[in-house]
Amino acid sequence: MGSAVAASAGTTSRSAGAFASARARRRYVVVVAVLLVLVAGSGFGLLAWGNPMPVGSAGFWRIAQHRATSLTVIALVAVAQAVATVSFQTVTHNRIITPSIMGFESLYRVVQTTTVYLFGIAGLVAIQGVGQFALQVAIMVALALALYGWLLSGRYGNLQIMLLVGIVIGGGLGAISTFMQRLLTPSEFDVLAARLFGNVSNADPAYLPLAIPLVVAASALLWLRARRLNVMALGPETARSLGLDHRRELFVVLFLVAVLMATSTALVGPMTFLGFLVATLAYQFADTHDHRLILPVAVLTAFTVLAGAYFVMKNVFYAQGMVSILIEVVGGTVFLLVILRKGRL
């Protein structure tokens, strides 16, 4: 009988760790290995495809250096969107909503639209620069902090109310943007429309010395808080019973998410469904609830998706950088499938 019990235990081989079984652990290793190969292949492909010089020559690397800026931007956006969305969905206990619900993209649209409306195309060109980029990030983060500080303290300490207010603010800003866009001339609207799509080409290389530290610091801090995210995923009551200051931790996570989303949006523009698509795939690929393992899978998946979209738009449709078009189509389809499958938000 003892041998039968041992045999039964050996077949299930379940544990209370990050993985339910040894098979799940092996599956995770295979998934990460495949994603690493895809990341390396897609990155090299963007550098080498259409490069007229022989691979490895001095001319090849000279041309590749010019393309490395786009590759760096893709990596930054992938890290920011993946880490921010997974963390946001954890603290809100909802795998459907994304940080975009807080109105970051609507704020970006209203800033760009207001600039063109008041100063014309020349004004849009004149305000480009590191100062404008830093100011836009600061405004987004400041508004997020004001919203979080107000709604997560005192009698307004309700996350659901905060999300609803974020939806209202985003809708209001979107309405203001639409109204001003209707008053623009066709030429002004044409220039503005190009700015309102998520476009890798929107990123000025001069922004990178500021964007890289912001994304790296915020992402590293969230990854270091992975164990706390694991606890927060259990719910507010359980987290408090385990000794975690839930409200303080929630505020810190939302602040870091705001930094990531503000930086990504100010860098390349709106990417509404990228975070949702990447987070959904990461949960399926990782098959674990440990954020130390989910976050790397999400980042690798985001880079593969973004690099693939960039390659297709550049070399198939000759719309260099306009990655959001393809991502919105794929991400929107996945969103509808998830909604139809779950039957609820």
mmCIF file of C-alpha atoms in Angstrom:
data_model
loop_
_atom_site.group_PDB
_atom_site.id
_atom_site.type_symbol
_atom_site.label_atom_id
_atom_site.label_comp_id
_atom_site.label_asym_id
_atom_site.label_seq_id
_atom_site.Cartn_x
_atom_site.Cartn_y
_atom_site.Cartn_z
ATOM 1 C CA MET A 1 0.000 0.000 0.000
ATOM 2 C CA GLY A 2 2.877 2.324 0.816
ATOM 3 C CA SER A 3 4.401 1.713 -2.600
ATOM 4 C CA ALA A 4 1.054 2.475 -4.250
ATOM 5 C CA VAL A 5 0.830 5.814 -2.417
ATOM 6 C CA ALA A 6 4.406 6.644 -3.400
ATOM 7 C CA ALA A 7 3.682 5.736 -7.012
ATOM 8 C CA SER A 8 0.584 7.912 -6.993
ATOM 9 C CA ALA A 9 2.546 10.821 -5.542
ATOM 10 C CA GLY A 10 5.239 10.350 -8.163
ATOM 11 C CA THR A 11 2.739 10.528 -11.030
ATOM 12 C CA THR A 12 1.105 13.747 -9.840
ATOM 13 C CA SER A 13 4.335 15.349 -8.547
ATOM 14 C CA ARG A 14 2.467 18.476 -7.462
ATOM 15 C CA SER A 15 4.029 21.147 -5.278
ATOM 16 C CA ALA A 16 3.166 24.429 -3.609
ATOM 17 C CA GLY A 17 5.878 26.341 -5.481
ATOM 18 C CA ALA A 18 5.679 28.525 -8.576
ATOM 19 C CA PHE A 19 4.691 25.516 -10.708
ATOM 20 C CA ALA A 20 2.032 22.919 -10.058
ATOM 21 C CA SER A 21 4.197 20.111 -11.421
ATOM 22 C CA ALA A 22 7.564 19.286 -12.903
ATOM 23 C CA ARG A 23 5.920 19.202 -16.326
ATOM 24 C CA ALA A 24 4.778 22.809 -15.900
ATOM 25 C CA ARG A 25 8.329 23.790 -14.979
ATOM 26 C CA ARG A 26 9.739 22.123 -18.091
ATOM 27 C CA ARG A 27 7.066 23.803 -20.201
ATOM 28 C CA TYR A 28 8.055 27.204 -18.826
ATOM 29 C CA VAL A 29 11.727 26.613 -19.660
ATOM 30 C CA VAL A 30 10.796 25.623 -23.222
ATOM 31 C CA VAL A 31 8.554 28.689 -23.613
ATOM 32 C CA VAL A 32 11.295 31.056 -22.417
ATOM 33 C CA ALA A 33 13.848 29.396 -24.717
ATOM 34 C CA VAL A 34 11.532 29.734 -27.729
ATOM 35 C CA LEU A 35 10.790 33.383 -26.896
ATOM 36 C CA LEU A 36 14.503 34.145 -26.530
ATOM 37 C CA VAL A 37 15.148 32.647 -29.966
ATOM 38 C CA LEU A 38 12.284 34.702 -31.433
ATOM 39 C CA VAL A 39 13.566 37.882 -29.775
ATOM 40 C CA ALA A 40 17.103 37.319 -31.063
ATOM 41 C CA GLY A 41 15.847 36.376 -34.531
ATOM 42 C CA SER A 42 13.451 39.305 -34.837
ATOM 43 C CA GLY A 43 16.051 41.754 -33.525
ATOM 44 C CA PHE A 44 18.705 40.569 -35.950
ATOM 45 C CA GLY A 45 16.135 40.449 -38.753
ATOM 46 C CA LEU A 46 15.292 44.126 -38.274
ATOM 47 C CA LEU A 47 18.997 44.957 -38.481
ATOM 48 C CA ALA A 48 19.808 42.696 -41.436
ATOM 49 C CA TRP A 49 16.705 42.604 -43.646
ATOM 50 C CA GLY A 50 17.211 44.860 -46.657
ATOM 51 C CA ASN A 51 20.725 45.762 -45.548
ATOM 52 C CA PRO A 52 22.707 45.861 -48.817
ATOM 53 C CA MET A 53 26.078 45.237 -47.193
ATOM 54 C CA PRO A 54 27.438 41.740 -46.368
ATOM 55 C CA VAL A 55 26.622 40.546 -42.880
ATOM 56 C CA GLY A 56 29.467 41.312 -40.480
ATOM 57 C CA SER A 57 31.164 43.905 -42.666
ATOM 58 C CA ALA A 58 31.921 47.442 -41.513
ATOM 59 C CA GLY A 59 29.265 48.806 -43.853
ATOM 60 C CA PHE A 60 26.681 46.368 -42.480
ATOM 61 C CA TRP A 61 27.221 47.540 -38.898
ATOM 62 C CA ARG A 62 27.230 51.186 -39.988
ATOM 63 C CA ILE A 63 23.758 50.768 -41.467
ATOM 64 C CA ALA A 64 22.675 48.614 -38.524
ATOM 65 C CA GLN A 65 23.584 51.427 -36.121
ATOM 66 C CA HIS A 66 20.954 53.648 -37.738
ATOM 67 C CA ARG A 67 18.357 50.913 -37.287
ATOM 68 C CA ALA A 68 19.421 50.261 -33.699
ATOM 69 C CA THR A 69 17.481 53.334 -32.541
ATOM 70 C CA SER A 70 14.182 51.799 -33.666
ATOM 71 C CA LEU A 71 15.187 48.523 -32.011
ATOM 72 C CA THR A 72 15.919 50.347 -28.742
ATOM 73 C CA VAL A 73 12.545 52.118 -28.875
ATOM 74 C CA ILE A 74 10.779 48.795 -29.478
ATOM 75 C CA ALA A 75 12.567 47.279 -26.480
ATOM 76 C CA LEU A 76 11.629 50.227 -24.222
ATOM 77 C CA VAL A 77 7.966 50.159 -25.243
ATOM 78 C CA ALA A 78 7.851 46.366 -24.854
ATOM 79 C CA VAL A 79 9.240 46.508 -21.311
ATOM 80 C CA ALA A 80 7.049 49.445 -20.268
ATOM 81 C CA GLN A 81 3.775 48.091 -21.663
ATOM 82 C CA ALA A 82 4.326 44.500 -20.504
ATOM 83 C CA VAL A 83 5.422 45.245 -16.938
ATOM 84 C CA ALA A 84 2.844 48.014 -16.449
ATOM 85 C CA THR A 85 -0.114 45.964 -17.712
ATOM 86 C CA VAL A 86 0.675 42.790 -15.760
ATOM 87 C CA SER A 87 1.211 44.778 -12.553
ATOM 88 C CA PHE A 88 -1.924 46.876 -13.098
ATOM 89 C CA GLN A 89 -4.107 43.829 -13.742
ATOM 90 C CA THR A 90 -2.743 42.191 -10.598
ATOM 91 C CA VAL A 91 -3.577 45.063 -8.241
ATOM 92 C CA THR A 92 -6.999 45.627 -9.863
ATOM 93 C CA HIS A 93 -7.781 41.877 -9.876
ATOM 94 C CA ASN A 94 -9.017 42.076 -13.459
ATOM 95 C CA ARG A 95 -7.300 40.620 -16.529
ATOM 96 C CA ILE A 96 -9.408 42.571 -19.000
ATOM 97 C CA ILE A 97 -8.673 46.197 -18.160
ATOM 98 C CA THR A 98 -5.332 47.864 -18.891
ATOM 99 C CA PRO A 99 -3.584 51.043 -17.671
ATOM 100 C CA SER A 100 -4.957 52.836 -20.736
ATOM 101 C CA ILE A 101 -8.251 53.019 -18.842
ATOM 102 C CA MET A 102 -6.728 55.739 -16.636
ATOM 103 C CA GLY A 103 -6.680 58.203 -19.540
ATOM 104 C CA PHE A 104 -2.945 58.368 -20.374
ATOM 105 C CA GLU A 105 -3.568 57.990 -24.092
ATOM 106 C CA SER A 106 -6.459 60.474 -24.044
ATOM 107 C CA LEU A 107 -4.177 63.006 -22.348
ATOM 108 C CA TYR A 108 -1.537 62.440 -25.047
ATOM 109 C CA ARG A 109 -4.144 63.004 -27.751
ATOM 110 C CA VAL A 110 -5.482 66.194 -26.192
ATOM 111 C CA VAL A 111 -1.960 67.640 -25.766
ATOM 112 C CA GLN A 112 -1.065 66.950 -29.400
ATOM 113 C CA THR A 113 -4.429 68.185 -30.691
ATOM 114 C CA THR A 114 -4.372 71.357 -28.584
ATOM 115 C CA THR A 115 -0.898 72.210 -29.843
ATOM 116 C CA VAL A 116 -1.953 71.933 -33.484
ATOM 117 C CA TYR A 117 -5.239 73.760 -32.802
ATOM 118 C CA LEU A 118 -3.561 76.727 -31.100
ATOM 119 C CA PHE A 119 -0.238 76.996 -32.934
ATOM 120 C CA GLY A 120 -0.680 75.032 -36.162
ATOM 121 C CA ILE A 121 1.782 72.608 -37.711
ATOM 122 C CA ALA A 122 4.699 74.952 -36.980
ATOM 123 C CA GLY A 123 3.800 74.864 -33.282
ATOM 124 C CA LEU A 124 3.798 71.064 -33.253
ATOM 125 C CA VAL A 125 7.277 71.029 -34.755
ATOM 126 C CA ALA A 126 8.534 73.814 -32.484
ATOM 127 C CA ILE A 127 7.635 72.120 -29.205
ATOM 128 C CA GLN A 128 9.393 68.854 -30.039
ATOM 129 C CA GLY A 129 12.391 68.182 -27.824
ATOM 130 C CA VAL A 130 13.563 66.654 -24.584
ATOM 131 C CA GLY A 131 11.920 69.419 -22.547
ATOM 132 C CA GLN A 132 8.540 68.805 -24.144
ATOM 133 C CA PHE A 133 8.929 65.059 -23.661
ATOM 134 C CA ALA A 134 9.859 65.455 -19.984
ATOM 135 C CA LEU A 135 6.985 67.908 -19.432
ATOM 136 C CA GLN A 136 4.458 65.545 -20.999
ATOM 137 C CA VAL A 137 5.649 62.627 -18.855
ATOM 138 C CA ALA A 138 5.586 64.821 -15.739
ATOM 139 C CA ILE A 139 2.027 66.026 -16.446
ATOM 140 C CA MET A 140 0.752 62.470 -16.940
ATOM 141 C CA VAL A 141 2.402 61.185 -13.765
ATOM 142 C CA ALA A 142 1.288 64.230 -11.744
ATOM 143 C CA LEU A 143 -2.342 63.788 -12.801
ATOM 144 C CA ALA A 144 -2.147 60.089 -11.993
ATOM 145 C CA LEU A 145 -0.706 60.835 -8.543
ATOM 146 C CA ALA A 146 -3.407 63.416 -7.866
ATOM 147 C CA LEU A 147 -6.069 60.926 -8.900
ATOM 148 C CA TYR A 148 -4.594 58.085 -6.841
ATOM 149 C CA GLY A 149 -3.982 60.284 -3.790
ATOM 150 C CA TRP A 150 -7.548 61.561 -3.844
ATOM 151 C CA LEU A 151 -9.380 58.340 -4.594
ATOM 152 C CA LEU A 152 -7.256 55.954 -2.519
ATOM 153 C CA SER A 153 -7.412 57.956 0.699
ATOM 154 C CA GLY A 154 -10.139 58.653 3.206
ATOM 155 C CA ARG A 155 -13.685 57.771 2.300
ATOM 156 C CA TYR A 156 -12.734 57.559 -1.383
ATOM 157 C CA GLY A 157 -10.444 54.596 -0.766
ATOM 158 C CA ASN A 158 -12.110 52.484 -3.433
ATOM 159 C CA LEU A 159 -10.228 51.084 -6.421
ATOM 160 C CA GLN A 160 -13.394 50.561 -8.461
ATOM 161 C CA ILE A 161 -14.384 54.226 -8.077
ATOM 162 C CA MET A 162 -10.890 55.200 -9.200
ATOM 163 C CA LEU A 163 -11.249 53.093 -12.354
ATOM 164 C CA LEU A 164 -14.650 54.604 -13.145
ATOM 165 C CA VAL A 165 -13.294 58.127 -12.671
ATOM 166 C CA GLY A 166 -10.399 57.239 -14.973
ATOM 167 C CA ILE A 167 -12.870 56.128 -17.657
ATOM 168 C CA VAL A 168 -14.844 59.369 -17.316
ATOM 169 C CA ILE A 169 -11.685 61.505 -17.506
ATOM 170 C CA GLY A 170 -10.446 59.576 -20.537
ATOM 171 C CA GLY A 171 -13.803 59.941 -22.284
ATOM 172 C CA GLY A 172 -13.946 63.668 -21.530
ATOM 173 C CA LEU A 173 -10.444 64.292 -22.852
ATOM 174 C CA GLY A 174 -11.253 62.229 -25.944
ATOM 175 C CA ALA A 175 -14.350 64.328 -26.596
ATOM 176 C CA ILE A 176 -12.326 67.556 -26.296
ATOM 177 C CA SER A 177 -9.743 66.193 -28.752
ATOM 178 C CA THR A 178 -12.435 65.183 -31.251
ATOM 179 C CA PHE A 179 -14.069 68.617 -31.074
ATOM 180 C CA MET A 180 -10.790 70.438 -31.774
ATOM 181 C CA GLN A 181 -9.891 68.022 -34.583
ATOM 182 C CA ARG A 182 -13.117 68.927 -36.406
ATOM 183 C CA LEU A 183 -12.012 72.570 -36.427
ATOM 184 C CA LEU A 184 -8.615 71.881 -38.022
ATOM 185 C CA THR A 185 -7.799 72.376 -41.674
ATOM 186 C CA PRO A 186 -7.298 69.186 -43.761
ATOM 187 C CA SER A 187 -3.522 69.686 -43.873
ATOM 188 C CA GLU A 188 -3.299 70.206 -40.104
ATOM 189 C CA PHE A 189 -5.488 67.184 -39.432
ATOM 190 C CA ASP A 190 -3.350 65.042 -41.750
ATOM 191 C CA VAL A 191 -0.183 65.909 -39.814
ATOM 192 C CA LEU A 192 -1.925 65.414 -36.479
ATOM 193 C CA ALA A 193 -3.382 62.031 -37.462
ATOM 194 C CA ALA A 194 0.125 60.695 -38.051
ATOM 195 C CA ARG A 195 1.041 61.690 -34.484
ATOM 196 C CA LEU A 196 -2.015 60.050 -32.953
ATOM 197 C CA PHE A 197 -1.113 56.563 -34.181
ATOM 198 C CA GLY A 198 1.319 54.525 -32.130
ATOM 199 C CA ASN A 199 4.396 54.907 -34.298
ATOM 200 C CA VAL A 200 7.973 53.864 -33.560
ATOM 201 C CA SER A 201 9.107 56.683 -35.845
ATOM 202 C CA ASN A 202 7.552 59.226 -33.438
ATOM 203 C CA ALA A 203 10.405 58.596 -30.998
ATOM 204 C CA ASP A 204 13.207 61.137 -31.217
ATOM 205 C CA PRO A 205 16.629 59.619 -30.369
ATOM 206 C CA ALA A 206 17.175 62.647 -28.121
ATOM 207 C CA TYR A 207 14.426 61.298 -25.823
ATOM 208 C CA LEU A 208 16.253 58.046 -25.105
ATOM 209 C CA PRO A 209 18.701 59.339 -22.431
ATOM 210 C CA LEU A 210 15.647 60.251 -20.335
ATOM 211 C CA ALA A 211 13.300 57.442 -21.370
ATOM 212 C CA ILE A 212 15.756 54.586 -20.760
ATOM 213 C CA PRO A 213 16.456 55.383 -17.063
ATOM 214 C CA LEU A 214 12.737 55.926 -16.372
ATOM 215 C CA VAL A 215 11.693 52.608 -17.904
ATOM 216 C CA VAL A 216 14.594 50.620 -16.437
ATOM 217 C CA ALA A 217 14.147 52.048 -12.923
ATOM 218 C CA ALA A 218 10.350 51.642 -12.783
ATOM 219 C CA SER A 219 10.450 48.127 -14.277
ATOM 220 C CA ALA A 220 13.232 47.014 -11.948
ATOM 221 C CA LEU A 221 11.341 48.292 -8.908
ATOM 222 C CA LEU A 222 8.190 46.439 -9.955
ATOM 223 C CA TRP A 223 10.130 43.228 -10.577
ATOM 224 C CA LEU A 224 11.771 43.544 -7.151
ATOM 225 C CA ARG A 225 8.248 43.830 -5.690
ATOM 226 C CA ALA A 226 7.172 40.621 -7.456
ATOM 227 C CA ARG A 227 6.670 38.744 -4.171
ATOM 228 C CA ARG A 228 4.456 41.550 -2.888
ATOM 229 C CA LEU A 229 2.495 41.445 -6.143
ATOM 230 C CA ASN A 230 1.973 37.739 -5.522
ATOM 231 C CA VAL A 231 0.470 38.580 -2.132
ATOM 232 C CA MET A 232 -1.664 41.422 -3.522
ATOM 233 C CA ALA A 233 -3.097 39.062 -6.119
ATOM 234 C CA LEU A 234 -4.751 37.175 -3.220
ATOM 235 C CA GLY A 235 -6.972 40.169 -2.423
ATOM 236 C CA PRO A 236 -6.886 43.127 0.012
ATOM 237 C CA GLU A 237 -8.099 41.217 3.079
ATOM 238 C CA THR A 238 -5.687 38.332 2.603
ATOM 239 C CA ALA A 239 -2.792 40.733 1.920
ATOM 240 C CA ARG A 240 -3.489 42.659 5.129
ATOM 241 C CA SER A 241 -3.789 39.453 7.137
ATOM 242 C CA LEU A 242 -0.333 38.478 5.873
ATOM 243 C CA GLY A 243 1.127 41.760 7.144
ATOM 244 C CA LEU A 244 1.224 43.769 3.901
ATOM 245 C CA ASP A 245 0.213 47.440 3.921
ATOM 246 C CA HIS A 246 -2.172 47.014 0.998
ATOM 247 C CA ARG A 247 -3.068 50.677 0.422
ATOM 248 C CA ARG A 248 0.531 51.856 0.506
ATOM 249 C CA GLU A 249 1.644 49.045 -1.805
ATOM 250 C CA LEU A 250 -1.234 49.775 -4.169
ATOM 251 C CA PHE A 251 -0.226 53.433 -4.373
ATOM 252 C CA VAL A 252 3.436 52.557 -5.067
ATOM 253 C CA VAL A 253 2.538 50.071 -7.805
ATOM 254 C CA LEU A 254 0.125 52.478 -9.489
ATOM 255 C CA PHE A 255 2.747 55.244 -9.380
ATOM 256 C CA LEU A 256 5.344 53.019 -11.079
ATOM 257 C CA VAL A 257 2.738 51.922 -13.625
ATOM 258 C CA ALA A 258 1.991 55.599 -14.318
ATOM 259 C CA VAL A 259 5.684 56.305 -14.953
ATOM 260 C CA LEU A 260 5.944 53.398 -17.412
ATOM 261 C CA MET A 261 2.741 54.225 -19.279
ATOM 262 C CA ALA A 262 3.476 57.954 -19.436
ATOM 263 C CA THR A 263 6.972 57.316 -20.804
ATOM 264 C CA SER A 264 5.774 54.803 -23.403
ATOM 265 C CA THR A 265 2.875 56.996 -24.570
ATOM 266 C CA ALA A 266 4.958 60.182 -24.756
ATOM 267 C CA LEU A 267 7.661 58.274 -26.647
ATOM 268 C CA VAL A 268 5.677 56.584 -29.438
ATOM 269 C CA GLY A 269 2.013 57.452 -28.943
ATOM 270 C CA PRO A 270 -1.038 55.337 -27.995
ATOM 271 C CA MET A 271 -0.800 51.529 -27.963
ATOM 272 C CA THR A 272 -4.259 50.676 -26.670
ATOM 273 C CA PHE A 273 -4.340 46.900 -27.053
ATOM 274 C CA LEU A 274 -0.635 46.052 -26.860
ATOM 275 C CA GLY A 275 -0.591 45.598 -23.085
ATOM 276 C CA PHE A 276 -3.755 43.514 -23.079
ATOM 277 C CA LEU A 277 -2.521 41.271 -25.902
ATOM 278 C CA VAL A 278 0.878 40.735 -24.299
ATOM 279 C CA ALA A 279 -0.476 40.111 -20.787
ATOM 280 C CA THR A 280 -3.067 37.624 -22.065
ATOM 281 C CA LEU A 281 -0.426 35.668 -23.985
ATOM 282 C CA ALA A 282 2.022 35.808 -21.057
ATOM 283 C CA TYR A 283 -0.508 34.301 -18.631
ATOM 284 C CA GLN A 284 -1.124 31.479 -21.093
ATOM 285 C CA PHE A 285 2.550 30.882 -21.835
ATOM 286 C CA ALA A 286 3.881 31.073 -18.268
ATOM 287 C CA ASP A 287 1.142 28.974 -16.641
ATOM 288 C CA THR A 288 2.109 30.237 -13.190
ATOM 289 C CA HIS A 289 1.016 32.950 -10.768
ATOM 290 C CA ASP A 290 4.544 33.942 -9.703
ATOM 291 C CA HIS A 291 5.266 37.437 -11.025
ATOM 292 C CA ARG A 292 9.000 36.797 -10.989
ATOM 293 C CA LEU A 293 8.305 34.369 -13.832
ATOM 294 C CA ILE A 294 5.343 36.060 -15.530
ATOM 295 C CA LEU A 295 7.027 39.452 -16.033
ATOM 296 C CA PRO A 296 10.028 38.155 -18.070
ATOM 297 C CA VAL A 297 7.672 36.135 -20.314
ATOM 298 C CA ALA A 298 5.491 39.216 -20.816
ATOM 299 C CA VAL A 299 8.499 41.361 -21.791
ATOM 300 C CA LEU A 300 9.826 38.773 -24.258
ATOM 301 C CA THR A 301 6.357 38.343 -25.754
ATOM 302 C CA ALA A 302 5.908 42.109 -26.097
ATOM 303 C CA PHE A 303 9.227 42.510 -27.900
ATOM 304 C CA THR A 304 8.404 39.660 -30.293
ATOM 305 C CA VAL A 305 4.946 41.109 -31.055
ATOM 306 C CA LEU A 306 6.235 44.667 -31.534
ATOM 307 C CA ALA A 307 9.227 43.629 -33.636
ATOM 308 C CA GLY A 308 7.012 41.386 -35.782
ATOM 309 C CA ALA A 309 4.462 44.174 -36.298
ATOM 310 C CA TYR A 310 7.226 46.653 -37.139
ATOM 311 C CA PHE A 311 8.755 44.241 -39.684
ATOM 312 C CA VAL A 312 5.399 43.572 -41.394
ATOM 313 C CA MET A 313 4.371 47.232 -41.549
ATOM 314 C CA LYS A 314 7.779 48.312 -42.839
ATOM 315 C CA ASN A 315 8.525 45.589 -45.391
ATOM 316 C CA VAL A 316 5.054 44.436 -46.480
ATOM 317 C CA PHE A 317 2.848 47.545 -46.295
ATOM 318 C CA TYR A 318 5.693 50.103 -46.490
ATOM 319 C CA ALA A 319 4.231 52.039 -43.560
ATOM 320 C CA GLN A 320 7.380 52.276 -41.479
ATOM 321 C CA GLY A 321 6.795 52.472 -37.763
ATOM 322 C CA MET A 322 2.961 52.384 -37.830
ATOM 323 C CA VAL A 323 2.851 49.315 -35.600
ATOM 324 C CA SER A 324 -0.316 50.254 -33.724
ATOM 325 C CA ILE A 325 -2.497 49.550 -36.784
ATOM 326 C CA LEU A 326 -1.599 45.871 -36.844
ATOM 327 C CA ILE A 327 -1.508 45.555 -33.059
ATOM 328 C CA GLU A 328 -4.954 47.147 -32.678
ATOM 329 C CA VAL A 329 -6.445 44.678 -35.163
ATOM 330 C CA VAL A 330 -4.860 41.614 -33.532
ATOM 331 C CA GLY A 331 -5.248 42.891 -29.966
ATOM 332 C CA GLY A 332 -8.869 43.926 -30.527
ATOM 333 C CA THR A 333 -9.686 40.497 -31.939
ATOM 334 C CA VAL A 334 -8.092 38.766 -28.949
ATOM 335 C CA PHE A 335 -9.997 41.112 -26.614
ATOM 336 C CA LEU A 336 -13.325 40.173 -28.217
ATOM 337 C CA LEU A 337 -12.484 36.478 -28.051
ATOM 338 C CA VAL A 338 -11.626 36.735 -24.370
ATOM 339 C CA ILE A 339 -14.843 38.657 -23.647
ATOM 340 C CA LEU A 340 -16.960 36.125 -25.572
ATOM 341 C CA ARG A 341 -15.212 33.246 -23.824
ATOM 342 C CA LYS A 342 -15.552 34.691 -20.314
ATOM 343 C CA GLY A 343 -18.959 36.238 -20.917
ATOM 344 C CA ARG A 344 -18.125 39.123 -18.579
ATOM 345 C CA LEU A 345 -15.591 41.847 -17.780
#
